[in-house]
Short mmCIF file of C-alpha atoms in Angstrom, two decimals:
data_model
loop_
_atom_site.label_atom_id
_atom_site.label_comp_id
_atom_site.label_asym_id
_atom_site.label_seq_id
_atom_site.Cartn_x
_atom_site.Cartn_y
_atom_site.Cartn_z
CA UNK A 1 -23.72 -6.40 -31.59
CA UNK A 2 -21.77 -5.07 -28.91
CA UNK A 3 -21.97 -7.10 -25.78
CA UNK A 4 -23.08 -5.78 -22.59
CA UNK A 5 -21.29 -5.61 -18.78
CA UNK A 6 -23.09 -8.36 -17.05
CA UNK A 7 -24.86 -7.01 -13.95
CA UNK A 8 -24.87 -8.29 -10.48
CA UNK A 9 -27.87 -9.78 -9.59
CA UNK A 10 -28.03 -7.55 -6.72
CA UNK A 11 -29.17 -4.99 -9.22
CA UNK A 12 -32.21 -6.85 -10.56
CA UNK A 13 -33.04 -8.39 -7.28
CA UNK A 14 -33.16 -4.49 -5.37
CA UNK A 15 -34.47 -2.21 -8.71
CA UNK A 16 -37.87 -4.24 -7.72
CA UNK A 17 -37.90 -2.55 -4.52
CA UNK A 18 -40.13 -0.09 -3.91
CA UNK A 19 -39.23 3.18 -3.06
CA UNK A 20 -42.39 4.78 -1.70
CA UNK A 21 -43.24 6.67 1.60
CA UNK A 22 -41.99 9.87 3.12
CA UNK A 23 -39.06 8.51 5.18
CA UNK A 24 -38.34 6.82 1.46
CA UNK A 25 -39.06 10.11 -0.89
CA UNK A 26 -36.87 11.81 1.41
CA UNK A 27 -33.80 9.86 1.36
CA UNK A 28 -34.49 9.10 -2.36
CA UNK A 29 -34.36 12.62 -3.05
CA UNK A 30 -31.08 13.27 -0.81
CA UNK A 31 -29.23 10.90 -2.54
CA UNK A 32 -26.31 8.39 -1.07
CA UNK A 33 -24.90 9.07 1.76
CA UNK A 34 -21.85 10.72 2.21
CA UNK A 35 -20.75 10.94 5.75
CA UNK A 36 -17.61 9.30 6.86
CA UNK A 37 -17.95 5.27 7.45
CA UNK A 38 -19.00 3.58 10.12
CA UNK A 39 -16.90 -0.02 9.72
CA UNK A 40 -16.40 -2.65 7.31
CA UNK A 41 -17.01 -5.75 9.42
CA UNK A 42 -17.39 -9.44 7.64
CA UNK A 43 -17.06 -11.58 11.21
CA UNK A 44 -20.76 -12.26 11.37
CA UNK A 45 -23.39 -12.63 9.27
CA UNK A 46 -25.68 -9.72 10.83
CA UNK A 47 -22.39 -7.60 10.15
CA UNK A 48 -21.65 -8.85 6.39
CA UNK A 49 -25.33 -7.52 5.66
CA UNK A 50 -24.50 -4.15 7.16
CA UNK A 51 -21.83 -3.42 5.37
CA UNK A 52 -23.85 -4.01 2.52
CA UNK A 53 -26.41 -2.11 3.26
CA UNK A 54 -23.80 0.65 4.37
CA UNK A 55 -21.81 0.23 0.67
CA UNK A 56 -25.49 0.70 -1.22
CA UNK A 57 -26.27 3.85 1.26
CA UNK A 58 -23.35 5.63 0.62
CA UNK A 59 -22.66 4.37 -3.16
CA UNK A 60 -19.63 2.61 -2.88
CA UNK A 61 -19.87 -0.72 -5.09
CA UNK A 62 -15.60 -1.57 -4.42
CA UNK A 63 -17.01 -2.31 -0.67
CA UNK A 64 -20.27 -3.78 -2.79
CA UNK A 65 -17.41 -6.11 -4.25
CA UNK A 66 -16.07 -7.10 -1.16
CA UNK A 67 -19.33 -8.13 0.26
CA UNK A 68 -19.88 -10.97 -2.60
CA UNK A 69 -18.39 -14.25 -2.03
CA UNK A 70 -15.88 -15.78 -4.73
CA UNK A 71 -18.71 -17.97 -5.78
CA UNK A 72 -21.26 -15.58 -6.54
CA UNK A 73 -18.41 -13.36 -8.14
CA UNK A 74 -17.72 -16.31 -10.60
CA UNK A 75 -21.09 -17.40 -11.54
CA UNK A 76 -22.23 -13.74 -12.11
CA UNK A 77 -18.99 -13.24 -14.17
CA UNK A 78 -17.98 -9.87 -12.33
CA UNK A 79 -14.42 -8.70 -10.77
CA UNK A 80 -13.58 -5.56 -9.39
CA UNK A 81 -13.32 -3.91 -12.24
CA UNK A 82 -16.63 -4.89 -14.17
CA UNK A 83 -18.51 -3.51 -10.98
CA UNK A 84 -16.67 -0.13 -11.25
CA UNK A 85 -17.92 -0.28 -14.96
CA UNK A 86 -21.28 -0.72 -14.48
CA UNK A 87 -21.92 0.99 -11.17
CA UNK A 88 -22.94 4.53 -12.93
CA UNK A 89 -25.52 2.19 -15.10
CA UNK A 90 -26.88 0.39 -11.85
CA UNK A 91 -27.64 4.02 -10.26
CA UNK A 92 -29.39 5.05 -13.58
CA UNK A 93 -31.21 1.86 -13.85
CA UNK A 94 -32.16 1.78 -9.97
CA UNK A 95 -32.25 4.99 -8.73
CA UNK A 96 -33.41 4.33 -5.39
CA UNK A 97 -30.99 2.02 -4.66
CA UNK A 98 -29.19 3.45 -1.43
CA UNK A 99 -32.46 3.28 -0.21
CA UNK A 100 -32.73 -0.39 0.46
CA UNK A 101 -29.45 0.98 2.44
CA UNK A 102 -31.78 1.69 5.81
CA UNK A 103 -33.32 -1.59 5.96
CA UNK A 104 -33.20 -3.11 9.43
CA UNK A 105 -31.02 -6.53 9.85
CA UNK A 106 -32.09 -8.97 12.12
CA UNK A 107 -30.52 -12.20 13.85
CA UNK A 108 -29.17 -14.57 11.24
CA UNK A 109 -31.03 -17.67 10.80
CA UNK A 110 -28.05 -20.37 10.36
CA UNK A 111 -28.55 -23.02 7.63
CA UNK A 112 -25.27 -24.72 8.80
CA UNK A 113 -21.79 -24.45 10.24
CA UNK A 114 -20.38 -22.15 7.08
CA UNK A 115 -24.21 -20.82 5.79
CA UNK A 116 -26.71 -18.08 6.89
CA UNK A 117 -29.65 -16.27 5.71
CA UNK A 118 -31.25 -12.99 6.51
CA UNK A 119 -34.43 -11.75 5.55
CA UNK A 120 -34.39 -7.97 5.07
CA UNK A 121 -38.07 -5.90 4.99
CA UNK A 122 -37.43 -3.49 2.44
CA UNK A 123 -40.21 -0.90 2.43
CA UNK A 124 -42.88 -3.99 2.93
CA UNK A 125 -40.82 -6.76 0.12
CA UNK A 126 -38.52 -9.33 1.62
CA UNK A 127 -35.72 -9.58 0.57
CA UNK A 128 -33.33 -13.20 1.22
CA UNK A 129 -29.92 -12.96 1.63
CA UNK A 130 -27.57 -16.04 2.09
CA UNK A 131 -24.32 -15.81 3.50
CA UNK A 132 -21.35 -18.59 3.79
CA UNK A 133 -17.98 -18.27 5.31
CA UNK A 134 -14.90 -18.42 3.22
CA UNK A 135 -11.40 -19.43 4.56
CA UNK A 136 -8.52 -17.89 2.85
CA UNK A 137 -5.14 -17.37 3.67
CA UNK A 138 -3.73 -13.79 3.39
CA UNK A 139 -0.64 -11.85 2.90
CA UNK A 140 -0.10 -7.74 2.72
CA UNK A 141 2.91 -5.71 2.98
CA UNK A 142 3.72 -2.32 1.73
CA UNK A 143 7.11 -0.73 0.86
CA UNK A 144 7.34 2.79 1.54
CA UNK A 145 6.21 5.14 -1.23
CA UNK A 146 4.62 1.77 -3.08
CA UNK A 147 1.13 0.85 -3.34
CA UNK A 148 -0.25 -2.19 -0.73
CA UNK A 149 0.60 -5.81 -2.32
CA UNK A 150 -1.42 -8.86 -1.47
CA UNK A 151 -1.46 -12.68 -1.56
CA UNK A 152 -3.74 -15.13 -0.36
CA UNK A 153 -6.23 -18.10 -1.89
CA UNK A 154 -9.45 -18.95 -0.84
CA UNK A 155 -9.08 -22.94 0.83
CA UNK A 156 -11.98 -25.10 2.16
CA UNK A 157 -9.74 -26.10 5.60
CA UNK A 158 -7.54 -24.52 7.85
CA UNK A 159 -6.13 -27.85 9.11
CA UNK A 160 -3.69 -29.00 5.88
CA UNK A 161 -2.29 -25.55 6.91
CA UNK A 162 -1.78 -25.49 10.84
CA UNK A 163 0.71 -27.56 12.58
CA UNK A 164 -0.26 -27.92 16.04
CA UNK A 165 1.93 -28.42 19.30
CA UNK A 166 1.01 -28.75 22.43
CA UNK A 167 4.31 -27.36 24.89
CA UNK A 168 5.47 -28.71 28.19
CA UNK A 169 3.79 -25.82 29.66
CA UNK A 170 0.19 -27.03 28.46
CA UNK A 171 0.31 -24.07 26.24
CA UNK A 172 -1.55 -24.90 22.11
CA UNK A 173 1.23 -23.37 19.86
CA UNK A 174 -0.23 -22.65 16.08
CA UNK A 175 2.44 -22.57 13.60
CA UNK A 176 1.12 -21.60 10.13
CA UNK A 177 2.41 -22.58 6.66
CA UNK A 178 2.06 -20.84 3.33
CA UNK A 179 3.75 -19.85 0.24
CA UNK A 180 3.78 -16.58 -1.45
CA UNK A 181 4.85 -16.60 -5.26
CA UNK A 182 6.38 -12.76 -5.80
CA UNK A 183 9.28 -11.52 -7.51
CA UNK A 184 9.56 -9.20 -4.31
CA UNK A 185 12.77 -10.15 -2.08
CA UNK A 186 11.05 -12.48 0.38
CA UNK A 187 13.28 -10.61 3.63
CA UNK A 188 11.83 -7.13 2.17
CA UNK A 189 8.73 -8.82 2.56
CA UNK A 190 9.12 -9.85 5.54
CA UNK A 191 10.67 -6.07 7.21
CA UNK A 192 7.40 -4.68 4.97
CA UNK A 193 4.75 -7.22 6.29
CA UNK A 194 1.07 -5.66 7.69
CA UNK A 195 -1.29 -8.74 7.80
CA UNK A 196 0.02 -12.17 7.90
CA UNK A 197 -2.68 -15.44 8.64
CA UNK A 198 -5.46 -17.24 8.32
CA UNK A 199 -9.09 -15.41 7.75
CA UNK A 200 -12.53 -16.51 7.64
CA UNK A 201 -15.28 -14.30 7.06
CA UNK A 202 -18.91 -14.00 5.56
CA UNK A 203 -19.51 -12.78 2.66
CA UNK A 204 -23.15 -12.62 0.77
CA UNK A 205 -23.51 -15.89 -1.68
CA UNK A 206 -27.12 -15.48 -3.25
CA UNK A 207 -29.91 -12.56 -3.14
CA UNK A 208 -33.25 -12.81 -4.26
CA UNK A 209 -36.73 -11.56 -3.64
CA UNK A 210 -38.65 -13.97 -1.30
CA UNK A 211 -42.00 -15.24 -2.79
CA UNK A 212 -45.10 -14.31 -1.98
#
C-alpha cells in the first residue's frame, strides 16, 4: 500500500475547530486572504503566533514552515517540501482553516528563559501553543542573476561562538566566528554577502487542543 505524506499536527489539532457564526460563515465562505502581507516577525512569542495565524489566513504553508521549530519539524517528519505536498490535502481536509487565522493573541505566558505558551480562543475552543527560541547562526549572499544561497546551523549557545573584548575606550567589541562549507569562492562571498550573524527567534514547538 502506498504510503501517505505525514501531516502536521497543526492540521489535526485546527480541523477540530469549529467554524460556526456569521463573522465565521463569512470569512469561511470568502476564502484565504489575499491582500498583500503585513510582516513576518519571529522576535517574540506574541509575534511568532501572528505570523501564524497570518500564513493560515492567507494560505501560505512555506511561511507555515517557517513558523515550526526544527524540533517539531523532525518529530513530525516534514521539510519544506512535504508541506508544499500536502498543503492542497490540508485545505480539502480542513476547509475552514484560514479561519482560525482571526483569532486574537494575547500576552505570552513564559514557561522559561527559551519557552512560551499562548492560549488562542478559537471560535469558543482553546487552543495551546508552545513556543521556544532557537539560536542559529546564518549566512546569505546572492550573486547577481543567481538565486539567494544560505548557511547556518541551529546551536544551543552563542558563547563557544563570540569572542569578547572589552577596548581601552570601555567600548564591548563582539567578534563572531563561523565556518561556511561552499564550493562558492569565499571573496565572492564575501563582495555578495546580505545577512551575516547570529539569530535567535521563536518559533512554534507543540500545538494541541487544551482540555476541557
Amino acid at each position: 500500500m502506498r504510503r501517505r505524506p505525514p501531516l502536521p499536527a497543526l492540521v489535526a489539532v485546527l480541523a477540530l475547530v469549529p467554524t460556526g457564526g456569521c463573522c465565521s460563515l463569512a470569512r469561511l465562505f470568502c476564502g484565504p486572504d489575499k491582500t498583500p502581507w503585513v510582516s513576518v516577525d519571529f522576535t517574540t512569542p506574541e509575534r511568532t503566533v501572528r505570523t501564524l495565524l497570518e500564513a493560515l489566513r492567507r494560505d501560505d504553508p512555506e511561511v507555515v514552515y517557517e513558523c515550526l521549530s526544527h524540533g517539531f519539524r523532525s518529530q513530525k517528519g516534514i521539510d519544506s517540501a512535504t508541506a508544499q505536498i500536502v498543503w492542497p490535502k490540508i485545505r480539502a481536509e480542513a476547509p475552514g482553516l484560514h479561519v482560525a487565522g482571526y483569532a486574537d493573541v494575547p500576552t505570552s505566558q513564559r514557561l522559561g528563559p527559551d519557552r512560551a505558551r499562548i492560549d488562542l480562543d478559537i471560535e469558543g475552543r482553546a487552543l495551546v501553543v508552545e513556543l521556544v527560541r532557537q539560536r542559529a547562526t546564518q549566512v546569505r549572499w546572492q550573486r547577481a542573476g543567481q538565486a539567494p544561497m544560505e548557511k547556518g546551523a541551529v546551536v544551543t549557545d552563542f558563547a563557544p561562538l563570540l569572542d569578547l573584548d572589552d577596548d581601552e575606550d570601555g567600548r564591548l567589541r563582539v567578534q563572531i566566528t563561523f565556518e561556511v562549507k561552499s564550493s562558492s569562492d569565499p571573496a565572492a562571498i564575501l563582495g555578495d554577502l546580505a545577512v551575516a550573524g547570529l539569530v535567535a527567534e521563536w518559533k512554534v514547538d507543540r500545538l494541541a487542543m487544551a482540555t476541557p
